[in-house]
Amino acid sequence: MPWANEELGRQFAEIADLLKLSGADRFRVRAYERARDAVNAARVDLGELDSDELSALEGIGGSTARKIVEFRLMGEIPMLTELRREVPSGLIALVQVPGLGPKTARQLHDQLAIDSLDALRTALDAGRVRDLPGLGVKTEENLRAGLARLDATATRRTPLADVIGVAEELLIRTRALPDVSEAALAGSVRRVRDTIGDLDLLVATQAPADVLRRIASDQLVRDVVALGDTKLTVLTLRDLQVDVRAVDPAAWGAALIYFTGSKAHNVRVRELALRRGATLSEYGLFARDGDALLAGGDEAGVYAHLGLTMIPPTLREDRGEVAAAAAGTLPDVVTTLRGDLHGHSDWSGDGRASIEEMAAAAAAAGLEYWAVTDHAEALAINGLTAEQFAQRRAVLAGLAEHVDVTLLDGAELNIGVDGELDYDDEVLARFDFCVASVHSALGRDAASQTARIITAMQHPSVHAIGHLTGRKLGLRPGFEVHFDEILEAALRTGTALEVNASPRRLDLSDDHVRRAVDAGVTLTISSDAHQPSELDNLRFGIATAQRGWARAADVLNCRDLDGLRDFVERKRAGTRSS
Ligand code: DGT
Ligand code: CA
Ligand code: CA
Ligand code: ZN
């Protein structure tokens, strides 16, 4: 999604939330929720249209268009700035607690003067919350559980999902500045970790002071923390810290290695350099006697000089990659996919685009096949009945000749509490490909989650398990599973485990991937796209798989259609796939 759209969507959503907190009537709130939805659904870059063009878009009226123009001028919608000032910060803190909505928050705030999480804890312990009208002992229990979950997810790290838009926009703007010869994101963003401490941006230039000054005055920057000749630290709109370094183009490769990290990887590479009679710093690789520059302009050259093959950024975590690169045994990690095996259309309620639109996007992304895995019926809000899937099947058949990608007739099944699935075996057997996911009873213990998932894996029509732990980065932790048992069952039943590529999920995680690869379990890397732009998320899934050392051979959707059908056939026949 274009950066401006993403930021606007977030600002309209925040306006709606703050209006709710300030007690605005629900029609007013609804208007801003509609603005949020319209902005999120827009197919064009809203940062580039004038107000007439904006008003002409579906769902965007005159008032929304005016706010978009204000956003472009000021970086933040003034109404939002104002609301942030007006709504008490204690109230905002309270709605961070999972399960605590704006209405109850206002009640707690206005009637018990609770204005912080600590004050909420104290009031709960004193048993004061249960006496408020409409609340009770059950509410207290829920709030305690919510506070515990908040503690569990509270970290100062930000999900990649929340920074990548700003990061890439800042990179684009930096590259466009005069005198910039190269620019790149470094640090954990370049290594594609699932959460980010701060952003690191590296610029190669002969005019460092000018370039840094220009970056510091960019509209994305809210605050300049420190500005020097070669270093700049700023806070962006969303209070995310960005460290910017300007370096000499001749040292670009060495600097990129240094600032990409990880720190542990750098230490390991420097040790190796020392053993080879050289020193490595952000300024280059130097001979220890005589200070001659051995390498530094490009990363591969520095690694090569140390006898290492090029190490992809996603592998630089000191998990054995330096020794493997020295021995020439670094895995040839997965870089491209032939298909996507988990995605939605507007046949299920939360899909935002038609099958044709999604198929066109899949073809444009270079995919050979795309599985339409709309939700199955046990997902009460938007699942399809068996009859609706039958209708969809006819539509898919009719579309086959008109799209540039092979459409697979798929479903995302719901794993019930005892591992039961949505339809009877006969209905299930008609699908080309089924993902099965846990969408209910997320709070169960590890043993029951593991048992229900393994039961689902034993079904001949379940080809992959979707987003294994249900985590949503920054929102909720995943549930626990006994992962070794899951791996054993995946292997025994010939079921794949999905790396869900949504940056909100990245589930399997990189650690899970590494263990799955070591166990010989087949993976899928799937976008779970609900609209065309989300197919772009596949890159985060690929990066996460790389972080777990997965090769193309480990990934089902790196195979051609015959290879995929063979996997499905073996599962049906109960013969283990390799
Ligand atoms: P983060 O920000 O916590 O998500 O993780 P990173 O890896 O982005 O860490 P950060 O921002 O502190 O530093 C960026 C890179 O700079 C880091 O990956 C390696 C390099 N670096 C920073 N401090 C040191 C250091 O003291 N020694 C070495 N060798 N490298 C460092
Ligand atoms: Ca960083
Ligand atoms: Ca940093
Ligand atoms: Zn899905």
PDB file of C-alpha atoms and ligand atoms in Angstrom, residues 198-200 241 243, ligand 3:
ATOM      1  CA  ASP A 198      15.013   1.548  15.699  1.00  0.00           C
ATOM      2  CA  LEU A 199      15.502   2.249  12.022  1.00  0.00           C
ATOM      3  CA  ASP A 200      18.971   2.580  10.533  1.00  0.00           C
ATOM      4  CA  GLN A 241      13.751   6.631  16.057  1.00  0.00           C
ATOM      5  CA  ASP A 243      19.670   6.650  13.011  1.00  0.00           C
TER       6      ASP A 243
HETATM    7 CA    CA B   3      20.188   2.159  15.532  1.00  0.00          CA
END
